[in-house]
Short mmCIF file of C-alpha atoms in Angstrom, two decimals:
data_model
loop_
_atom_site.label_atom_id
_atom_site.label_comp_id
_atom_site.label_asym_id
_atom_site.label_seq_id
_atom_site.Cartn_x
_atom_site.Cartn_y
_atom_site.Cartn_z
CA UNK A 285 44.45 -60.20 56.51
CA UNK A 286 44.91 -58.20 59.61
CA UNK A 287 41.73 -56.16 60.36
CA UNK A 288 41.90 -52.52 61.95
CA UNK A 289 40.91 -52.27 65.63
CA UNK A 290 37.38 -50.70 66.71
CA UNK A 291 40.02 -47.62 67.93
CA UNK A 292 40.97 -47.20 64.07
CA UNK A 293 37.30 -47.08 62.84
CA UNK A 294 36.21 -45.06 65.34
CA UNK A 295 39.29 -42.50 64.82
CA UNK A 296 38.63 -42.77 61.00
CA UNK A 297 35.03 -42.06 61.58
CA UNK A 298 36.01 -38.79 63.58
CA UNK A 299 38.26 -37.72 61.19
CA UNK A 300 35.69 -38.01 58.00
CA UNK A 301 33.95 -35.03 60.14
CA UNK A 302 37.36 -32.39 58.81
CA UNK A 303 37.46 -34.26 55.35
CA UNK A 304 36.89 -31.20 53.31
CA UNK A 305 39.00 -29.22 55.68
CA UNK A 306 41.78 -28.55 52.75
CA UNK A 307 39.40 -28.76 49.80
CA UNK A 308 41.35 -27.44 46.99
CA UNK A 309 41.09 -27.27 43.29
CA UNK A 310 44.12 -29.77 42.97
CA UNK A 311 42.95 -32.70 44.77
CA UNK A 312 40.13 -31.48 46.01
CA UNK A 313 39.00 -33.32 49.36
CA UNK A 314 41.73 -36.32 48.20
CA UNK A 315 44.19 -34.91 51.61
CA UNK A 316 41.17 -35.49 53.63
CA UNK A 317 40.02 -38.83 52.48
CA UNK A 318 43.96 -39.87 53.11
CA UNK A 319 43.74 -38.36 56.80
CA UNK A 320 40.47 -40.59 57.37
CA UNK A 321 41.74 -43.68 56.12
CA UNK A 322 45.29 -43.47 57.80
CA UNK A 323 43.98 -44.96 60.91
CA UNK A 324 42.67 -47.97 58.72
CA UNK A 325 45.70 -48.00 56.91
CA UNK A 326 48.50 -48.48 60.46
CA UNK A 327 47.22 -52.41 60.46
CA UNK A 328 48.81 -52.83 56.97
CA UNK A 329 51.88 -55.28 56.77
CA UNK A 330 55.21 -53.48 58.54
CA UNK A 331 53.00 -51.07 60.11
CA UNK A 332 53.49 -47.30 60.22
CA UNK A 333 56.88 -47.77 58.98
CA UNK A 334 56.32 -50.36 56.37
CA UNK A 335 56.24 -49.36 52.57
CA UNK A 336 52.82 -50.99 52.01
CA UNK A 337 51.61 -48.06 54.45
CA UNK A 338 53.53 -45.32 53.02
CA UNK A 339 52.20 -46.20 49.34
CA UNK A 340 48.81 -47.06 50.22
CA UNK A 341 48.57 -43.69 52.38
CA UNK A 342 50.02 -41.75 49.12
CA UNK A 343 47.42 -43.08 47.40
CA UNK A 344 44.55 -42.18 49.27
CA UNK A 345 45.90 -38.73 49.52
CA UNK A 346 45.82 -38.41 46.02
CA UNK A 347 42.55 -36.58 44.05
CA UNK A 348 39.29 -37.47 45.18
CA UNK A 349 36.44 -36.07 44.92
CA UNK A 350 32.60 -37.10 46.45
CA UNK A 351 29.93 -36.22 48.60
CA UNK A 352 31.85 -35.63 51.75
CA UNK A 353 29.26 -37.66 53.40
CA UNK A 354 29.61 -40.87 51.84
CA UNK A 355 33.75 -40.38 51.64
CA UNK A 356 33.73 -43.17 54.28
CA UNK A 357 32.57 -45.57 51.48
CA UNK A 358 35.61 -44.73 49.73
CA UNK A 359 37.88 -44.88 52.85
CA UNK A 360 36.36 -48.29 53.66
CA UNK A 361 36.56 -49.91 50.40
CA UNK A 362 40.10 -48.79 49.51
CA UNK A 363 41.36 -49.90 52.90
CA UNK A 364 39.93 -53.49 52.41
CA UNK A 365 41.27 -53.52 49.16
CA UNK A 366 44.91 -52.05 50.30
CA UNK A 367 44.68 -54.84 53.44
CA UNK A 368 43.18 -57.94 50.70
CA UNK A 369 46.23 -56.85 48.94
CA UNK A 370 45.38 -55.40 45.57
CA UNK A 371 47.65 -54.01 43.25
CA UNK A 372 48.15 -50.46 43.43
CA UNK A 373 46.93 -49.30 39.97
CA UNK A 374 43.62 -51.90 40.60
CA UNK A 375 43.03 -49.18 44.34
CA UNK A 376 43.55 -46.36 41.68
CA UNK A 377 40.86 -47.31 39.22
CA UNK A 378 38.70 -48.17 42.60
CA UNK A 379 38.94 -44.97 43.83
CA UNK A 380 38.38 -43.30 40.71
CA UNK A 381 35.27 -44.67 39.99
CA UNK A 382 33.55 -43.89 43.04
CA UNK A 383 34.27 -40.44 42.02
CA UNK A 384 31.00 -40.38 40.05
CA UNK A 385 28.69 -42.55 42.18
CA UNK A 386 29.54 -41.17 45.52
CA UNK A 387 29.00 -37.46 44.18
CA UNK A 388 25.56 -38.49 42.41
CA UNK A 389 23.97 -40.34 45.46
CA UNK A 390 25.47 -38.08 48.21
CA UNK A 391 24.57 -34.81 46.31
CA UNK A 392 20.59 -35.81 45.47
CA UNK A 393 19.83 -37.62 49.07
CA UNK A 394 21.78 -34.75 50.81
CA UNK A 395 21.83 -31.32 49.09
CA UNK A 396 18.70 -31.77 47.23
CA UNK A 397 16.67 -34.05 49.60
CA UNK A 398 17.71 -34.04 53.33
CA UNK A 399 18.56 -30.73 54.14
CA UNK A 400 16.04 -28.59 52.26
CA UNK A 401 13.53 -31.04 53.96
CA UNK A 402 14.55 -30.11 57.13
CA UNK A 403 15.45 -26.58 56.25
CA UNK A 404 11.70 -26.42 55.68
CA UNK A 405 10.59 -27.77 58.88
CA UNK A 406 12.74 -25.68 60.57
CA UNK A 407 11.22 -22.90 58.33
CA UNK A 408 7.47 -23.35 59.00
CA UNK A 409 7.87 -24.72 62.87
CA UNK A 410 9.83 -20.64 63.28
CA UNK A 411 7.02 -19.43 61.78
CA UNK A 412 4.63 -20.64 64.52
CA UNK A 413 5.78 -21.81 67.63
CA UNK A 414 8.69 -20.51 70.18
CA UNK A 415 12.27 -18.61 69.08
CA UNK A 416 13.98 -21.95 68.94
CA UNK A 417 12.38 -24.49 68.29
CA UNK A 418 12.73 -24.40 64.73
CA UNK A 419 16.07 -24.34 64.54
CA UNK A 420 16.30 -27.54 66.81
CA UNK A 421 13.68 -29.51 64.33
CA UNK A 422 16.02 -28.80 61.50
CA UNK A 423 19.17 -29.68 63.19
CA UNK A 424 17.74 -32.91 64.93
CA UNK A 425 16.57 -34.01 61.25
CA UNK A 426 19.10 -33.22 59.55
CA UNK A 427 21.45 -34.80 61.59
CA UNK A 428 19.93 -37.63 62.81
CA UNK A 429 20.63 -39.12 58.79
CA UNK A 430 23.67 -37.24 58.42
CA UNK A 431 25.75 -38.76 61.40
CA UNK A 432 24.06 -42.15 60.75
CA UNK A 433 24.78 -41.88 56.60
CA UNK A 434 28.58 -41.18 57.67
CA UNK A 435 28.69 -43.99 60.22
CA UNK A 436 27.28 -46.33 57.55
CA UNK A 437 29.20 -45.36 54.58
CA UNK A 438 32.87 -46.33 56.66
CA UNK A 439 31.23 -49.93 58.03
CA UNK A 440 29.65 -50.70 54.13
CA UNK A 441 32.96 -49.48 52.76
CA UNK A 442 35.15 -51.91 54.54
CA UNK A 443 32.16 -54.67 54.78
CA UNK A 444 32.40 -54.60 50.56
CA UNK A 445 35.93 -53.68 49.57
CA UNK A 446 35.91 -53.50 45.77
CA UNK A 447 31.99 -54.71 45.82
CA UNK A 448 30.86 -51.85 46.59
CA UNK A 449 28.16 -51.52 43.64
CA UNK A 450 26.42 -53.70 45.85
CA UNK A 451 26.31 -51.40 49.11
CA UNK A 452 25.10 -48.35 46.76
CA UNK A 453 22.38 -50.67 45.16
CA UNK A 454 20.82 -51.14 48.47
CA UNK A 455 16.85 -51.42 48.66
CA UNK A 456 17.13 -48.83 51.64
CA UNK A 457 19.42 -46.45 49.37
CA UNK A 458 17.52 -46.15 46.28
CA UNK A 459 14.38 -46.26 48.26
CA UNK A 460 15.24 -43.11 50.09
CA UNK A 461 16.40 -41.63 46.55
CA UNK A 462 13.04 -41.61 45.10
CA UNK A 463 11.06 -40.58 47.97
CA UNK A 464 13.30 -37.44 49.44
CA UNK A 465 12.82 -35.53 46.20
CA UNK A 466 8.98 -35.21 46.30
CA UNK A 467 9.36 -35.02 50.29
CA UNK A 468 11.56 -32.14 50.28
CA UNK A 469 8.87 -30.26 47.80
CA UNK A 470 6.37 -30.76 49.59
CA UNK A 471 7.65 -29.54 52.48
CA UNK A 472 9.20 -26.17 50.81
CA UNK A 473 5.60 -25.75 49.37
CA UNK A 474 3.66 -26.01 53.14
CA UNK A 475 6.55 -23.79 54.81
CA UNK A 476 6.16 -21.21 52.12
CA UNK A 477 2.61 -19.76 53.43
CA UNK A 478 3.42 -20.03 56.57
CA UNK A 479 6.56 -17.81 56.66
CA UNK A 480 5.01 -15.60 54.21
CA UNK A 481 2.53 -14.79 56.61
CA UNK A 482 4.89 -14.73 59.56
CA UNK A 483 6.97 -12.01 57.59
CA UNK A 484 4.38 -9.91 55.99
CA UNK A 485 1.43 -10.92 57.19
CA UNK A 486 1.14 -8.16 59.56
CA UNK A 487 2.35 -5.76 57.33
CA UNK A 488 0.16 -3.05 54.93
CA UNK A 489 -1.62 -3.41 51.82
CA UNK A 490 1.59 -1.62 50.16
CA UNK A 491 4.14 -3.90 51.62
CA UNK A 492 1.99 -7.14 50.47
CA UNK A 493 1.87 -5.62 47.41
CA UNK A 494 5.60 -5.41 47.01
CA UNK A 495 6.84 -8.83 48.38
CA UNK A 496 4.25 -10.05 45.95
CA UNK A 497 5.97 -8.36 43.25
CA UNK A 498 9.25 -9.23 44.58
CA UNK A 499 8.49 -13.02 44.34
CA UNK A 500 6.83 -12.15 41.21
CA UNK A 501 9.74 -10.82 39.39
CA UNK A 502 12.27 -13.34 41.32
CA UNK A 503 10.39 -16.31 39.53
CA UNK A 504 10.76 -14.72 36.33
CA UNK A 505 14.50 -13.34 36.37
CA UNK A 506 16.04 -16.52 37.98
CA UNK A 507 14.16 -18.97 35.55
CA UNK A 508 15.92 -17.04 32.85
CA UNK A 509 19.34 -16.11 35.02
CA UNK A 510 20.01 -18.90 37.65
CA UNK A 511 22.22 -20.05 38.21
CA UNK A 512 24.73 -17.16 37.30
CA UNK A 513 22.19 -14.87 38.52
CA UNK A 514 20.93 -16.26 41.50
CA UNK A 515 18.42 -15.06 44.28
CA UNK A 516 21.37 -13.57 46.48
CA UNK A 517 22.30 -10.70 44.03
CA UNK A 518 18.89 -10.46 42.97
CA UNK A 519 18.27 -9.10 45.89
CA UNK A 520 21.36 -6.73 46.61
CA UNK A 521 20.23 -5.32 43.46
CA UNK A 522 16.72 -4.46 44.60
CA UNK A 523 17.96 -3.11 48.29
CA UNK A 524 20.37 -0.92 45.90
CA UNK A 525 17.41 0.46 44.40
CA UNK A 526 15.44 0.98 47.48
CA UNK A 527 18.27 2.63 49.53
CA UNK A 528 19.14 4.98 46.35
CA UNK A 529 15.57 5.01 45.17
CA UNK A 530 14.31 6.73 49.10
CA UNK A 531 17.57 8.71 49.34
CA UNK A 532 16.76 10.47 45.86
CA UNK B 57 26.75 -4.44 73.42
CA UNK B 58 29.45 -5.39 76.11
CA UNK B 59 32.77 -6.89 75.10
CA UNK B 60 31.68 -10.31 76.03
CA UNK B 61 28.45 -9.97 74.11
CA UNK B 62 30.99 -9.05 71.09
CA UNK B 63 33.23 -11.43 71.82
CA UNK B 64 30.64 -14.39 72.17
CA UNK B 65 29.18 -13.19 68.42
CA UNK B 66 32.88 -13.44 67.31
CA UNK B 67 33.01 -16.92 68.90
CA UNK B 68 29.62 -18.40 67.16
CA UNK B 69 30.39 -16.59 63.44
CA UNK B 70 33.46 -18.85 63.87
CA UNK B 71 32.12 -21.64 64.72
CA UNK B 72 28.71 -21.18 61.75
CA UNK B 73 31.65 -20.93 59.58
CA UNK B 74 33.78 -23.77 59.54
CA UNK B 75 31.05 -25.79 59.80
CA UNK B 76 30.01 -24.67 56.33
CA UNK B 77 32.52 -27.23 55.10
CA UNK B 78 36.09 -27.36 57.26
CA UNK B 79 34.72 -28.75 60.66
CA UNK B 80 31.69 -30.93 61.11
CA UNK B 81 28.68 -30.04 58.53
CA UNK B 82 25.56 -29.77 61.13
CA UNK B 83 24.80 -27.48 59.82
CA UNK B 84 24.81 -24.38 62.32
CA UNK B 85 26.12 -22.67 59.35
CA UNK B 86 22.24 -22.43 58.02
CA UNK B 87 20.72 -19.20 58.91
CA UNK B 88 18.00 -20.50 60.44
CA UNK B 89 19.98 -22.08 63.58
CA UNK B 90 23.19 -19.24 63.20
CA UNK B 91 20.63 -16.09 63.34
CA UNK B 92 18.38 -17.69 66.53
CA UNK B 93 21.14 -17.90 68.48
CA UNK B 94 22.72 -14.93 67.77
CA UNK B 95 18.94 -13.06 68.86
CA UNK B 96 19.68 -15.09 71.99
CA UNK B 97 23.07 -13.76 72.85
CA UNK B 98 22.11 -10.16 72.05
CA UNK B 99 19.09 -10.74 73.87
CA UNK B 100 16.34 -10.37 71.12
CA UNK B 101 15.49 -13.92 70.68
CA UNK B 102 12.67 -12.90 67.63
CA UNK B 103 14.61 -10.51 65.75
CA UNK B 104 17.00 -13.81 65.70
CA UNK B 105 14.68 -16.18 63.99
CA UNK B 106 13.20 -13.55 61.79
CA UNK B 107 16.66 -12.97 60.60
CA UNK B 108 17.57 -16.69 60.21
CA UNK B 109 14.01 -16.96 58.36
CA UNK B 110 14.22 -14.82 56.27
CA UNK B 111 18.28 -15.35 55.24
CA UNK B 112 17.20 -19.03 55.18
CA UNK B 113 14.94 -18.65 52.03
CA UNK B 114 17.90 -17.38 50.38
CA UNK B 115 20.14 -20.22 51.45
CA UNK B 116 17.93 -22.77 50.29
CA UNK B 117 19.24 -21.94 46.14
CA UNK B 118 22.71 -23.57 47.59
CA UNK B 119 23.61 -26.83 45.47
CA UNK B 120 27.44 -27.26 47.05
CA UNK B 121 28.00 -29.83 44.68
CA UNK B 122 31.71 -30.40 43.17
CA UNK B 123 33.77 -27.12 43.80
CA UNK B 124 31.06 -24.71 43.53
CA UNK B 125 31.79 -21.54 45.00
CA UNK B 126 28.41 -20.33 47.65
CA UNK B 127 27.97 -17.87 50.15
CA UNK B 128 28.63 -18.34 53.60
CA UNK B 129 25.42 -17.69 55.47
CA UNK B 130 26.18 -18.90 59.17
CA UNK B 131 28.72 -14.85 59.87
CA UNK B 132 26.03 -13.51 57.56
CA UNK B 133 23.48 -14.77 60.08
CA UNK B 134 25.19 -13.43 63.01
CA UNK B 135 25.87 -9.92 61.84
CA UNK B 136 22.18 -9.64 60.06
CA UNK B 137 20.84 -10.27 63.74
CA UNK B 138 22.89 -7.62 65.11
CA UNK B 139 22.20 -5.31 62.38
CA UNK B 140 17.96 -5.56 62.84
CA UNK B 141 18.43 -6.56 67.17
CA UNK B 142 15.57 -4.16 68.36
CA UNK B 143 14.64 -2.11 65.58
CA UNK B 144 11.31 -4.58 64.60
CA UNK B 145 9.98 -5.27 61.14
CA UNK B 146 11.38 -1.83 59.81
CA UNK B 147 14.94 -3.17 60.94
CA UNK B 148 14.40 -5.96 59.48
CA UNK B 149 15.21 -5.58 55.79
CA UNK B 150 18.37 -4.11 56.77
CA UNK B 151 19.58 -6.53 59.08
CA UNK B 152 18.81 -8.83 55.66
CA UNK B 153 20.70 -6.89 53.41
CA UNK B 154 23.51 -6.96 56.15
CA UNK B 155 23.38 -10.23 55.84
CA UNK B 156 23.29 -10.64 51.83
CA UNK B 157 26.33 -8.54 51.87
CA UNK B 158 28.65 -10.81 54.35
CA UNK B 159 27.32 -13.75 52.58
CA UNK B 160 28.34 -12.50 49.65
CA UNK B 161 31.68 -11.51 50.63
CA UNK B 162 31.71 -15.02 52.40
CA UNK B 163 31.93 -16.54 48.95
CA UNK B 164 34.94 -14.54 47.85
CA UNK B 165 36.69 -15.64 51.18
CA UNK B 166 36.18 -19.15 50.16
CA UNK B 167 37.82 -18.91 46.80
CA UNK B 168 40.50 -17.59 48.49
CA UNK B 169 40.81 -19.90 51.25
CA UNK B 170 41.05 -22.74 48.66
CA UNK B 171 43.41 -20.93 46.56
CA UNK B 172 45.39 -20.85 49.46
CA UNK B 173 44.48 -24.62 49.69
CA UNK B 174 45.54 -25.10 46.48
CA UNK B 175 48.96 -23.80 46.96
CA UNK B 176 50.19 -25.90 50.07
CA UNK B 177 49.12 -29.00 48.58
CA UNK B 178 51.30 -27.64 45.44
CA UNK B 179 53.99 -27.16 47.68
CA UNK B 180 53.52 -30.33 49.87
CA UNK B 181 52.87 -32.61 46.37
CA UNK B 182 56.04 -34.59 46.99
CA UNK B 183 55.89 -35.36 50.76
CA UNK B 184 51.91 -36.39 50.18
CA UNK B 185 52.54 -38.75 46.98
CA UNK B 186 55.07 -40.25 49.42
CA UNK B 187 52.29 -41.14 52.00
CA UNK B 188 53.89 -38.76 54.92
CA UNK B 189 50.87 -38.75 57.47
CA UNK B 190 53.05 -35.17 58.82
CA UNK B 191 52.72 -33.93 55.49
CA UNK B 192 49.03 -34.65 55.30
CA UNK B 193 48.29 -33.99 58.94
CA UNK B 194 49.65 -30.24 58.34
CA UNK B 195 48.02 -29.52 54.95
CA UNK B 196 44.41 -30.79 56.86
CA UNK B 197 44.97 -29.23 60.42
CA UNK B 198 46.25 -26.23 58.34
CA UNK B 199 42.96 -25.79 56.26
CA UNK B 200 40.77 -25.53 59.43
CA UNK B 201 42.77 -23.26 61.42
CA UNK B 202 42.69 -21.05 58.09
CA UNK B 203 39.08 -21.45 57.99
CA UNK B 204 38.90 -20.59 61.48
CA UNK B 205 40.77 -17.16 60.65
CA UNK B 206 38.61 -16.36 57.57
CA UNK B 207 35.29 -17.02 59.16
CA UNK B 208 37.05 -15.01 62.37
CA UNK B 209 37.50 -11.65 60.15
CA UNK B 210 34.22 -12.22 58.24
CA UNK B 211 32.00 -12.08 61.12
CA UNK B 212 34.27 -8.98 62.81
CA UNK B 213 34.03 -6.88 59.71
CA UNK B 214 29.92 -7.78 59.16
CA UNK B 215 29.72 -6.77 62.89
CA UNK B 216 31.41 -3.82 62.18
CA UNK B 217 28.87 -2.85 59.42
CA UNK B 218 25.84 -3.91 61.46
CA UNK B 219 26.64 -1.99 63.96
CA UNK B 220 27.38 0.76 61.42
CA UNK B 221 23.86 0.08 60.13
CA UNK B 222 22.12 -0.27 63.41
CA UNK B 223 23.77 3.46 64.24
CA UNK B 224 22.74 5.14 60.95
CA UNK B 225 20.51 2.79 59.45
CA UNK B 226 20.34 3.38 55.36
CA UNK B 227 16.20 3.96 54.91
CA UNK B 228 13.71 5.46 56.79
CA UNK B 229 11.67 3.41 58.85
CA UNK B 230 8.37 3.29 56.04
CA UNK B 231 11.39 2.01 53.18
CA UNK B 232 12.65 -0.29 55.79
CA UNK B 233 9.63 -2.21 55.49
CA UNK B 234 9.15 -1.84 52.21
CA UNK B 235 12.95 -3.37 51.82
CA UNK B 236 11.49 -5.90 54.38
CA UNK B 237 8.68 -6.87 51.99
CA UNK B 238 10.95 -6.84 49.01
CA UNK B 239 13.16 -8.99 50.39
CA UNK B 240 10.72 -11.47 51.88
CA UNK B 241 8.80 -11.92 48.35
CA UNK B 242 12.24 -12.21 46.24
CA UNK B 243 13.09 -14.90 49.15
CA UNK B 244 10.18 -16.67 48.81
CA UNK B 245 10.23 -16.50 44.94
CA UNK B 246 13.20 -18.09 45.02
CA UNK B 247 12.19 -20.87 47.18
CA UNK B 248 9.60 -22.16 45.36
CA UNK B 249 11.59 -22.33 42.13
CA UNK B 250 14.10 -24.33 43.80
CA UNK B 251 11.54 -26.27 45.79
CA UNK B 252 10.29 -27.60 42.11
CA UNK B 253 13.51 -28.07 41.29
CA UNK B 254 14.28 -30.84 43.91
CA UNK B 255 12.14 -33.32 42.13
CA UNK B 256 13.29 -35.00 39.36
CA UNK B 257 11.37 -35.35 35.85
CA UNK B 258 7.64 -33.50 36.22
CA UNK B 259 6.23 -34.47 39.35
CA UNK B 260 7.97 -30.88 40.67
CA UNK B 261 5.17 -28.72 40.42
CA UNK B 262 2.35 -30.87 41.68
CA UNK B 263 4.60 -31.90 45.31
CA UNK B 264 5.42 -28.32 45.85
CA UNK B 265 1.65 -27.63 44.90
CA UNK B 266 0.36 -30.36 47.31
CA UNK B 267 2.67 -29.00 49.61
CA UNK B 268 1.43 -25.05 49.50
CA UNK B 269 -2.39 -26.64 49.61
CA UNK B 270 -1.54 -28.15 52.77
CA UNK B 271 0.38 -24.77 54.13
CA UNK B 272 -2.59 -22.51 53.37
CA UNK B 273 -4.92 -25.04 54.44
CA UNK B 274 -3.00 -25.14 57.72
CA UNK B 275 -3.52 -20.89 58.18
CA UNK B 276 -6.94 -21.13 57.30
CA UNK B 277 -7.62 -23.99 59.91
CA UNK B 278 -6.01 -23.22 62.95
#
């Protein structure tokens, strides 16, 4: 088995940074995940010209859809398996179910864990210290994992071919699953105060008064409404109000 | 504001934008980091990060899981600052509501993109089943330019209505900080409820309670 040069990695690995760049509702990010693993895919028997390219490329072009971070698993894996040379349909079921797993994972460490941790820190370090600083906490934590979760996911990918199970069972992995939940919580609940006061702390009696019924009446309405009803037009509505309301 | 002061705003929405999900994902599409350095290049570094603070709250209900369709905060960010740039805390709560309304907009612009999308890989179906790295090159190259263009026109036109709202701002300066208030509390509402939500099972309440212990704790200390 011929293995792609460090060049093709490290171009794959670049190019997992556009992979939702033609998300659409037909193959959603499957055009991207076939740009990334092209580079992987030029060491294939025949080369760029070869059928075994041309096929193998067609497939990874086809649907896919994951966390966009942890793509590079699937490029990885379905390069090793196209280079090991497994059947086509044998790729196909590969790819499809990381479909689930990738999405689960990526979506609950990322979306719900990572970057509303560091969305907070950056919250609550604005709140208190110099214009800038907090902005620079949340992108230095955010990315820090990000870039390194990317880098990872291509190198386990290839590493595991169709093992991958094993890669997304690892001790580090489910560890950081459990723990960036509760983290992320926590650290909503401390930045909270702080920009509460940082926004209205200086503010009258009557404006404390409103933002407390404001969060008062957001709890309520998007416990019953979100997610159709969400914070966003929540509040359009209620600077509606306040623009007619002081215009009548 | 000078041309190049409009023109480097024009620049930065762009770039907040296809970060959101085209180009890179560090997220300088979040309010937080659009908004402060959009109060740098106008010059009014704290109406910046009171901007991005307060837009950030809002951003923090995202879940961009699957193909859910979001706002775009990082333009929304941008023209917000510009919107509340020296009026203080009654400017505030407009520059917000500037905000709200590009994001919002934002999210039809995606749909659209990705209908858009949708229709070149339609188009392209044949030449991408057949593994042509052209094919694909164009469809992906394509997307990010196009993303490039939306998030281009979303930040002009919500710089066109900040500046519209900076001119003849909507409320008197005692309702803007009563919108600022309003605002800030619906914000913050909304970030607890989806701070409990990031935990799975019942342990929700008691980390984001640990959490706001430690927070007031912190203001009552220092």
């Amino acid at each position: 088995m011929a293995t792609p040069s460090v060049t093709a990695f490290v171009r794959s690995a670049l190019r997992l940074l556009t992979v939702q760049a033609a998300f659409n509702y037909e193959r959603m990010i499957g055009v991207g995940l076939g740009y990334a693993s092209e580079p992987l895919l030029r060491a294939l028997p025949g080369g760029r010209e070869g059928q075994h390219y041309h096929e193998a490329l067609g497939r990874a072009a086809g649907y896919f859809n994951a966390h966009p971070y942890l793509v590079g698993l699937a490029a990885g894996a379905t390069a090793r398996a196209e280079h090991e040379g497994v059947p086509g349909p044998q790729v196909e079921r590969l790819r499809t179910a990381l479909v689930g797993p990738l999405g689960a994972v990526g979506d609950r460490l990322v979306w719900a864990g990572t970057l509303p941790a560091a969305s907070a820190v950056g919250l609550a370090l604005s709140a208190h210290t110099r214009a800038g600083v907090g902005a620079a906490a949340l992108l230095a934590l955010y990315n820090v994992p990000h870039l390194l979760l990317r880098v990872w996911g291509l190198v386990a990918g290839w590493r595991h071919g169709t093992t991958l199970g094993r890669a997304l069972a690892a001790p580090m992995l489910r560890g950081s699953l459990t723990a960036i939940g509760p983290i992320a919580a926590c650290a909503i609940g401390f930045a909270t105060p702080l920009v509460a006061n940082r926004l209205v702390g200086d503010l009258d009696l009557a404006a404390w008064a409103a933002a407390v019924v404001g969060a008062g009446v957001a709890v309520v309405v998007l416990r019953l409404l979100s997610p159709r009803f969400g914070a966003l037009r929540l509040a359009l509505v209620a600077a509606t109000a306040i623009v007619l309301g002081t215009a009548l | 504001m000078t041309a190049g002061v409009f023109a480097a705003l024009l620049a930065w929405g762009m770039v907040t934008g296809i970060d959101l999900v085209s180009f890179l994902q560090v997220m300088v599409a979040r309010p937080l980091v659009a908004a402060t350095v959009a109060g740098a290049i106008v010059g009014d570094s704290m109406s910046g990060v009171l901007v991005g603070m307060l837009l950030e709250l809002y951003a923090l209900e995202v879940l961009p899981v699957g193909g859910a369709r979001y706002p775009d905060y990082g333009p929304a960010a941008v023209a917000g600052t510009v919107a509340a740039a020296g009026g203080g805390m009654a400017m505030l709560g407009v520059g917000a509501v500037v905000g709200l309304l590009v994001a919002y907009a934002g999210e039809g612009s995606i749909t659209i993109l990705r209908r858009r999308n949708t229709r070149r890989v339609r188009e392209a179906a044949a030449s991408l089943d057949a593994g042509n790295f052209r094919t694909i090159q164009r469809v992906q190259l394509g997307g990010i330019t196009w993303d490039a263009f939306r998030a281009l026109l979303l930040t002009g036109a919500g710089l066109g209505l900040a500046l519209a709202a900076q001119r003849w701002p909507p409320v008197s300066p005692r309702a803007g900080i009563l919108l600022t208030a309003v605002l800030a509390g619906i914000g913050l509402g909304s970030a607890v409820l989806n701070g409990k939500r990031l935990v799975q099972g019942r342990g929700g309440a008691a980390w984001l309670g640990v959490g706001i212990a430690g927070g007031v704790a912190w203001l009552l200390l220092r």
